[in-house]
Coordinates of C-alpha atoms and ligand atoms in Angstrom, one line a residue:
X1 CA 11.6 -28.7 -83.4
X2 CA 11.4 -31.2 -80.8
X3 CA 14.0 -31.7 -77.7
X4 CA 16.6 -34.3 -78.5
X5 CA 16.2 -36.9 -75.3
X6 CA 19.7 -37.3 -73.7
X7 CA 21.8 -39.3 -71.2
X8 CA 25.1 -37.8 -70.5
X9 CA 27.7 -40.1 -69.4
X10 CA 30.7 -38.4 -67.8
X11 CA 33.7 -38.2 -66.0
X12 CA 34.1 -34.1 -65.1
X13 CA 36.5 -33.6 -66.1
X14 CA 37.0 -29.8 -67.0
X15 CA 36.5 -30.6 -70.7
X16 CA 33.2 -32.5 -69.8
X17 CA 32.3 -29.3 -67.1
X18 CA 32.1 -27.4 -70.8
X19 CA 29.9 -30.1 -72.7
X20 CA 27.4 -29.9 -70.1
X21 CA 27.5 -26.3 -70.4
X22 CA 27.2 -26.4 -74.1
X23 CA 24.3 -28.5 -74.0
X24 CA 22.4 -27.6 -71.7
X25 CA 22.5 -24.0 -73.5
X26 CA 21.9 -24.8 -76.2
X27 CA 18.0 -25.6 -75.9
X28 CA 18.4 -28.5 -78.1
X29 CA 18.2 -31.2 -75.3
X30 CA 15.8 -32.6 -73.0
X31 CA 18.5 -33.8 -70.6
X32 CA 16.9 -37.3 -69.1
X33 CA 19.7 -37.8 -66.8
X34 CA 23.5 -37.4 -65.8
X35 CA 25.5 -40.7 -65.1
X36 CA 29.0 -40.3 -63.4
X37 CA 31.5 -42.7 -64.1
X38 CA 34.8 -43.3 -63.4
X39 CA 38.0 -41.4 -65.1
X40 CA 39.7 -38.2 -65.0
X41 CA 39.6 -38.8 -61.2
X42 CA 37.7 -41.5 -59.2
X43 CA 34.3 -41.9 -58.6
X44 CA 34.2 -39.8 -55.3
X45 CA 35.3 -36.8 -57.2
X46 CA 32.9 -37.2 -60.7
X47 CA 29.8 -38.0 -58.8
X48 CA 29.9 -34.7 -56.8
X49 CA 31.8 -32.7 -59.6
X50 CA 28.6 -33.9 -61.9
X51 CA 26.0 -32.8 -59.8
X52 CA 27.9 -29.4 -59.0
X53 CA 27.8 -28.9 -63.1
X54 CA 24.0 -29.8 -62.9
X55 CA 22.9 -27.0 -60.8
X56 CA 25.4 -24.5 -62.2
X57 CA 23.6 -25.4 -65.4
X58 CA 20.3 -25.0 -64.0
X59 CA 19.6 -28.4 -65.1
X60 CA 16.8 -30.1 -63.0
X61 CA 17.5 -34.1 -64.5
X62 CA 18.7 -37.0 -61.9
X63 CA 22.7 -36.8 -61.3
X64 CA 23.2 -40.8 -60.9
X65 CA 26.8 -42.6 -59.9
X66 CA 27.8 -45.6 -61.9
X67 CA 30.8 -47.7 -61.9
X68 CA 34.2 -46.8 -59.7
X69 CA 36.8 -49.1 -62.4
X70 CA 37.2 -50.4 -65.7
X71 CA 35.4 -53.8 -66.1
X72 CA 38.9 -55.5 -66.4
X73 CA 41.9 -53.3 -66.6
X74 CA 42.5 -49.4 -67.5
X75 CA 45.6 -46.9 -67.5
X76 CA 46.3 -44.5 -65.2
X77 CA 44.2 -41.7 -64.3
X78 CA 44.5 -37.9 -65.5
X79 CA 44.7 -35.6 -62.4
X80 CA 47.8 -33.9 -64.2
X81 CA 45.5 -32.5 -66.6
X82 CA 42.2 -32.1 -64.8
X83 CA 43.6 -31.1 -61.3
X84 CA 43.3 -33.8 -58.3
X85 CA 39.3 -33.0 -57.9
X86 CA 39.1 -33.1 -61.2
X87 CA 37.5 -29.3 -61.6
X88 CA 41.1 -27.5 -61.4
X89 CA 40.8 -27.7 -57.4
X90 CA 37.9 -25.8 -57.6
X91 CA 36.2 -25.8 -54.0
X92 CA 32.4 -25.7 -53.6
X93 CA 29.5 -27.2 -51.6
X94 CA 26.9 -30.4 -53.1
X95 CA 24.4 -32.3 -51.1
X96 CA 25.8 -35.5 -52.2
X97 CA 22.3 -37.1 -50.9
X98 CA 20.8 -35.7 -53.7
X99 CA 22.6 -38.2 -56.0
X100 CA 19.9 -40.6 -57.1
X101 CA 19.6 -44.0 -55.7
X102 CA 19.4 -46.0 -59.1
X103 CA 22.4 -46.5 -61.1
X104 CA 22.9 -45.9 -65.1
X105 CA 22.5 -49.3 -66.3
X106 CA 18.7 -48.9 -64.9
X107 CA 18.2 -45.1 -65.5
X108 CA 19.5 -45.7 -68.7
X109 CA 17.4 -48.8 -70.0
X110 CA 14.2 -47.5 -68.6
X111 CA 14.6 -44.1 -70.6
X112 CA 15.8 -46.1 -73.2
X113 CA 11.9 -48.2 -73.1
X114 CA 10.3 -44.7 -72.2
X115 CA 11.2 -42.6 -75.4
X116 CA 10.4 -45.5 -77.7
X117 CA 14.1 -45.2 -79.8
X118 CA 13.9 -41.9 -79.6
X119 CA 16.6 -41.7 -76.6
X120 CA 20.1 -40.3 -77.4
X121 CA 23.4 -41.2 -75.3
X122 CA 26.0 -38.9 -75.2
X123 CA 29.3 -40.6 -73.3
X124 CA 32.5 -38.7 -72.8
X125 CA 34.5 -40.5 -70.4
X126 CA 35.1 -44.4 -70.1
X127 CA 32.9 -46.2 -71.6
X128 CA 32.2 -49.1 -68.1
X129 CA 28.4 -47.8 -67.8
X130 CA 27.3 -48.3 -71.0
X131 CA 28.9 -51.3 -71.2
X132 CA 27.1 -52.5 -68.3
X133 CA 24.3 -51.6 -69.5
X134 CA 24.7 -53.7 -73.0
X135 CA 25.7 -56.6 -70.6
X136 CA 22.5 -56.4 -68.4
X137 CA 19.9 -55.2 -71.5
X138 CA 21.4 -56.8 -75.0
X139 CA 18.4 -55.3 -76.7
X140 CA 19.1 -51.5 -75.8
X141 CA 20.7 -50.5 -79.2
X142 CA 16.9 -50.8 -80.7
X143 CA 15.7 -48.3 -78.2
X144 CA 19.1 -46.0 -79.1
X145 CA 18.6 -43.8 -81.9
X146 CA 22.5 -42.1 -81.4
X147 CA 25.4 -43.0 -79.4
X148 CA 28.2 -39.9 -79.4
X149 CA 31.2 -40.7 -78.1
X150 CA 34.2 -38.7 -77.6
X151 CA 37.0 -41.4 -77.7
X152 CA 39.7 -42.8 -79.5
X153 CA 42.1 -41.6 -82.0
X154 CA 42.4 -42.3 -85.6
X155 CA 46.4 -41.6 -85.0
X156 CA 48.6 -40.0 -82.1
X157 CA 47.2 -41.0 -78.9
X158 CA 47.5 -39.1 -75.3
X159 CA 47.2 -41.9 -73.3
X160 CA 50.8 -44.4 -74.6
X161 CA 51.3 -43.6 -78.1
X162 CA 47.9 -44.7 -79.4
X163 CA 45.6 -45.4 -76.8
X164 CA 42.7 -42.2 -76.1
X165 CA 42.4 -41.5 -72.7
X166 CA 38.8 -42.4 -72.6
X167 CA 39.3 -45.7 -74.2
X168 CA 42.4 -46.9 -72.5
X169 CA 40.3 -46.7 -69.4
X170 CA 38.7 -49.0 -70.4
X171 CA 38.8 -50.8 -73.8
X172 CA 36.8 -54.1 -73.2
X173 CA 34.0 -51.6 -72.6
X174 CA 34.1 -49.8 -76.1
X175 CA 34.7 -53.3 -77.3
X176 CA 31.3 -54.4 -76.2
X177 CA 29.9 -51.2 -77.3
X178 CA 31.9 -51.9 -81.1
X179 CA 29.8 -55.0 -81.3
X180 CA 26.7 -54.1 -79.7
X181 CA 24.6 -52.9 -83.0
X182 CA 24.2 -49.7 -82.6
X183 CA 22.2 -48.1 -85.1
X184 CA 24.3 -44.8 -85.4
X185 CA 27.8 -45.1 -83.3
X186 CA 29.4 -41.3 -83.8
X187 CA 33.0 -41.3 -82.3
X188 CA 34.5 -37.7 -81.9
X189 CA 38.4 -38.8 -81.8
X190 CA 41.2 -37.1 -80.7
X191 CA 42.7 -36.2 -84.2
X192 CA 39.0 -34.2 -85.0
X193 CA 39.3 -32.7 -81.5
X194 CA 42.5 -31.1 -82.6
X195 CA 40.8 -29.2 -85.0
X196 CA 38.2 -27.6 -82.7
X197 CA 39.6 -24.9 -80.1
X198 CA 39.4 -21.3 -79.2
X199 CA 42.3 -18.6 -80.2
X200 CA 43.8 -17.1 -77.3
X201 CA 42.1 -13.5 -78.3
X202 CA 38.4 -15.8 -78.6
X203 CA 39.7 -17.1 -75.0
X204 CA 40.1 -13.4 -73.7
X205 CA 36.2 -13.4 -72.8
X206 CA 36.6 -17.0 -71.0
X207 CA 39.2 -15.3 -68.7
X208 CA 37.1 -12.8 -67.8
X209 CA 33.6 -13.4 -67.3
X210 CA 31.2 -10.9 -65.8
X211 CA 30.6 -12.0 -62.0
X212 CA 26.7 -12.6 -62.7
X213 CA 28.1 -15.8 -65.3
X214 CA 27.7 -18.8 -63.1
X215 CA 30.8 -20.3 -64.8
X216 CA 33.0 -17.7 -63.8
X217 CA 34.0 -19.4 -60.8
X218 CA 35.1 -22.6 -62.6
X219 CA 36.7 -20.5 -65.7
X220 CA 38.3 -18.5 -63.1
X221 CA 40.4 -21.7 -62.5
X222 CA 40.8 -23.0 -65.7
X223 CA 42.7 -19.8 -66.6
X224 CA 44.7 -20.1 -63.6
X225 CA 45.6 -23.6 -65.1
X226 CA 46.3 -22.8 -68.3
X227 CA 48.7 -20.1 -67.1
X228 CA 50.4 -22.6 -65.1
X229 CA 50.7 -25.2 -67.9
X230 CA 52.0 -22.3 -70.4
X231 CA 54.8 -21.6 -67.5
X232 CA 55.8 -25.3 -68.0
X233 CA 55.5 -25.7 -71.6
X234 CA 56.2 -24.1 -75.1
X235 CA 53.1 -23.7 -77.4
X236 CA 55.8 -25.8 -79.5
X237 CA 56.0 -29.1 -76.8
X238 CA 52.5 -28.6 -76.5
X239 CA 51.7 -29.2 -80.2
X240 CA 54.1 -32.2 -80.1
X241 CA 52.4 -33.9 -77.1
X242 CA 48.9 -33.1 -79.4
X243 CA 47.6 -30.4 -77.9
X244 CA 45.4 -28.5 -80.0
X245 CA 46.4 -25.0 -80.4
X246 CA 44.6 -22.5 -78.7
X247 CA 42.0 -23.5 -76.2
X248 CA 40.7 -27.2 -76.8
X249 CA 38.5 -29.6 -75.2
X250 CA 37.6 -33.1 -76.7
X251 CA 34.2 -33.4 -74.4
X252 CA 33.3 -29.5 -75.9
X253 CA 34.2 -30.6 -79.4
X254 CA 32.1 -33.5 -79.4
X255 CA 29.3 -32.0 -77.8
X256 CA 29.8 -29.5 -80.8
X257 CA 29.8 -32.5 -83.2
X258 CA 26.3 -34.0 -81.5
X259 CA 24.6 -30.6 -81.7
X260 CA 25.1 -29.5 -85.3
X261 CA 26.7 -33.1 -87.1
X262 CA 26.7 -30.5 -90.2
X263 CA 29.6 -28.6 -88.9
X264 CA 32.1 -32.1 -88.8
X265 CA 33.4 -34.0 -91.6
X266 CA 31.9 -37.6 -90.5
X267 CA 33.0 -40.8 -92.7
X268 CA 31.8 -44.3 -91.8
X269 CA 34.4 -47.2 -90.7
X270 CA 34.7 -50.4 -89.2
X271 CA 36.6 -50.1 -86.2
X272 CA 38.4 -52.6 -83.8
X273 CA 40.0 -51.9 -80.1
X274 CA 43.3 -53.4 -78.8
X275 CA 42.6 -55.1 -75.7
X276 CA 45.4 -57.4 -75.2
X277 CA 49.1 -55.9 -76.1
X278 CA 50.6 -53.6 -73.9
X279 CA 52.3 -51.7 -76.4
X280 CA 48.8 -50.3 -77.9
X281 CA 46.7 -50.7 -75.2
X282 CA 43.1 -49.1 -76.0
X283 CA 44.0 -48.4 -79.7
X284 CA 41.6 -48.0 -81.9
X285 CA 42.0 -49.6 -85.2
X286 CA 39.8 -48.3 -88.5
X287 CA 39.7 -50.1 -91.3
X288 CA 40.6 -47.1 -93.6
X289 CA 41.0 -49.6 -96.8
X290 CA 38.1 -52.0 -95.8
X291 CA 40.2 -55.3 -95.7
X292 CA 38.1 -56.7 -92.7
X293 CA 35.7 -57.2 -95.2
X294 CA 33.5 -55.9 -92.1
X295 CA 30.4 -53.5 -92.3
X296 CA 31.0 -50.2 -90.8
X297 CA 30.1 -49.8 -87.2
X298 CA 31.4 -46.3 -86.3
X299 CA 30.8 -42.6 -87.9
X300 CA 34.5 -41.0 -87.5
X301 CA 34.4 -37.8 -87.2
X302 CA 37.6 -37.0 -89.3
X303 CA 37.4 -32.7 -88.7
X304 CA 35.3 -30.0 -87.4
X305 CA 35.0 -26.4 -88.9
X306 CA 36.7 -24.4 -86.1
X307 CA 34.8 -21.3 -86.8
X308 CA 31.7 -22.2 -86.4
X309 CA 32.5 -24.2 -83.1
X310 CA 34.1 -21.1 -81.9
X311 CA 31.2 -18.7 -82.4
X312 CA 29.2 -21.2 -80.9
X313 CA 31.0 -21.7 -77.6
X314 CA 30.9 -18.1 -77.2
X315 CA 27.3 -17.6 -78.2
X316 CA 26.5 -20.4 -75.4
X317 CA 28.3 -19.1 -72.6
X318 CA 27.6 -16.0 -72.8
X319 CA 24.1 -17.1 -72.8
X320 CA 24.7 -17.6 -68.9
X321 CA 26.1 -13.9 -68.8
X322 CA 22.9 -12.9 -67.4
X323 CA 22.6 -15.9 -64.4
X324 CA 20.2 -18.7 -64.5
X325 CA 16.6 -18.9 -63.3
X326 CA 17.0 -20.7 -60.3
Ligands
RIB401 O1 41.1 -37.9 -74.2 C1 40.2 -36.9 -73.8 C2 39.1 -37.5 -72.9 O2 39.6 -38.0 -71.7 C3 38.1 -36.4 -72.4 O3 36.9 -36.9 -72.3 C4 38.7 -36.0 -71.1 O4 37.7 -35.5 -70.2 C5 39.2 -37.3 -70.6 O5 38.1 -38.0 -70.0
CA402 CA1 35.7 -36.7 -70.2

């Protein structure tokens, strides 16, 4: 079977720092190019964070930079949860030169003409690029056979009491994308994120990786994080904030979703974004009843079978158990 062409758009992000480790072992994906964007933490941090997860993934694809804010206004940022770097104050060394010149509304467009409609995107941080993008090239949804999201949230949000954190970055930019006429829209939301994570027992192996696992430094500090979080929190305030249980991560759950579609309940909606009231800033609104009177514009993933991301996840890391070619 054929590689699946793929832009990643992404703001590592420790949840992302796994998607691009799914994905890039999971010999599915002919990885065109990895955009940084704006998010988690600023653009200083997910530029260099991005190309770090490149070359720990032994990808060999462009790392490119794309827009520092949200097109018009966005929520706060999420170093609470991903550390002020981003990467769980991991330290380690990038050649920051080696971030490509040209920026994601170009790289993206000319893939986009290049594969013919073939081209996937997969975006799991604010949506600003693509946007941009849609903005400069109207016509790129023909040349777009999939856009994945992970973003949104059919009910409880984490960013204000609806809003996703992706979209609440920046919600004029999934409103352009909600409008843009893409042939297949999948949104991974938070509520079907819930329902993918690791037990602590599958987790064990993630805590201790063998020193050849190129990830190990990285997991190394995720577990050090996730020991500090359980200090501060019971597994009970957790599951009230909407936490999943166990070991989650939207970005890893979604890139679960875009890999094998077969393992997620998907149900098609139309769906709207609140750019204007502050009290549900970034919501996203589904038309669960169809009173809009609107075709559907998004798939919604509504669950995802927990097993089979599970034996998955592990099957792909330890994949790298062995080291990379370099
Ligand atoms: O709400 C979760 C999303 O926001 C994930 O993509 C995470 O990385 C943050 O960007
Ligand atoms: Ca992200």
């Amino acid at each position: 079977m054929s590689l699946r062409p793929l832009i990643i758009d992404t703001d590592p992000g420790g949840d992302d720092a796994q998607a691009i480790m799914l994905l890039a072992a999971s010999g599915m994906f002919n990885i065109r190019a990895i955009c940084a964007v704006h998010g988690n933490v600023g653009l200083e941090y997910t530029r260099r964070n991005a190309l770090y997860l490149k070359e720990t993934a032994g990808l060999t694809c462009p790392v490119c930079q794309g827009a520092s804010e949200a097109l018009i206004a966005r929520q706060p940022r999420a170093a609470y949860a991903h550390g002020n770097n981003g990467l769980s104050g991991l330290e380690f060394e990038v050649n920051e030169d080696k971030i490509s010149r040209k920026h994601p509304w170009d790289v993206i467009y000319d893939e986009a003409l290049h594969w013919g409609g073939e081209l996937e995107i997969f975006a799991i941080g604010p949506l600003t690029n693509i946007a941009i993008t849609l903005l400069r090239h109207p016509d790129l949804p023909n040349y777009i056979k999939q856009f994945t999201i992970m973003g949104g949230a059919a009910t409880k949000g984490n960013s204000g009491a609806y809003g996703e954190f992706n979209i609440a970055q920046d919600p004029h930019a999934l409103k352009i994308c909600l409008s843009a006429g893409f042939k297949k829209f999948v949104m991974v939301d938070l509520d079907s994120c819930r329902t993918a994570f690791l037990t602590d027992e599958e987790a064990e192996y993630l805590d201790n990786l063998p020193m050849s696992n190129p990830w190990k430094p990285l997991y190394d500090k995720f577990a050090m994080a996730q020991r500090e979080r359980r200090l501060l929190m019971t597994e009970e305030q957790r599951q009230k904030m909407g936490f999943p249980k166990g070991r989650g991560g939207c970005d890893a759950a979604s890139a679960f979703v875009l890999a094998h579609p077969e393992s997620a309940v998907l149900e098609d909606y139309f769906c709207l974004c609140e750019t204007r009231s502050t009290l549900n800033f970034g919501q996203t609104i589904f038309d669960w009843r169809g009173r809009f009177r609107e075709k559907p514009n998004v798939t919604l993933a509504r669950s995802i079978d927990r097993d089979a991301y599970a034996a998955w996840y592990l099957e792909m890391l330890h994949s790298y158990d062995g080291g990379i070619e370099s």
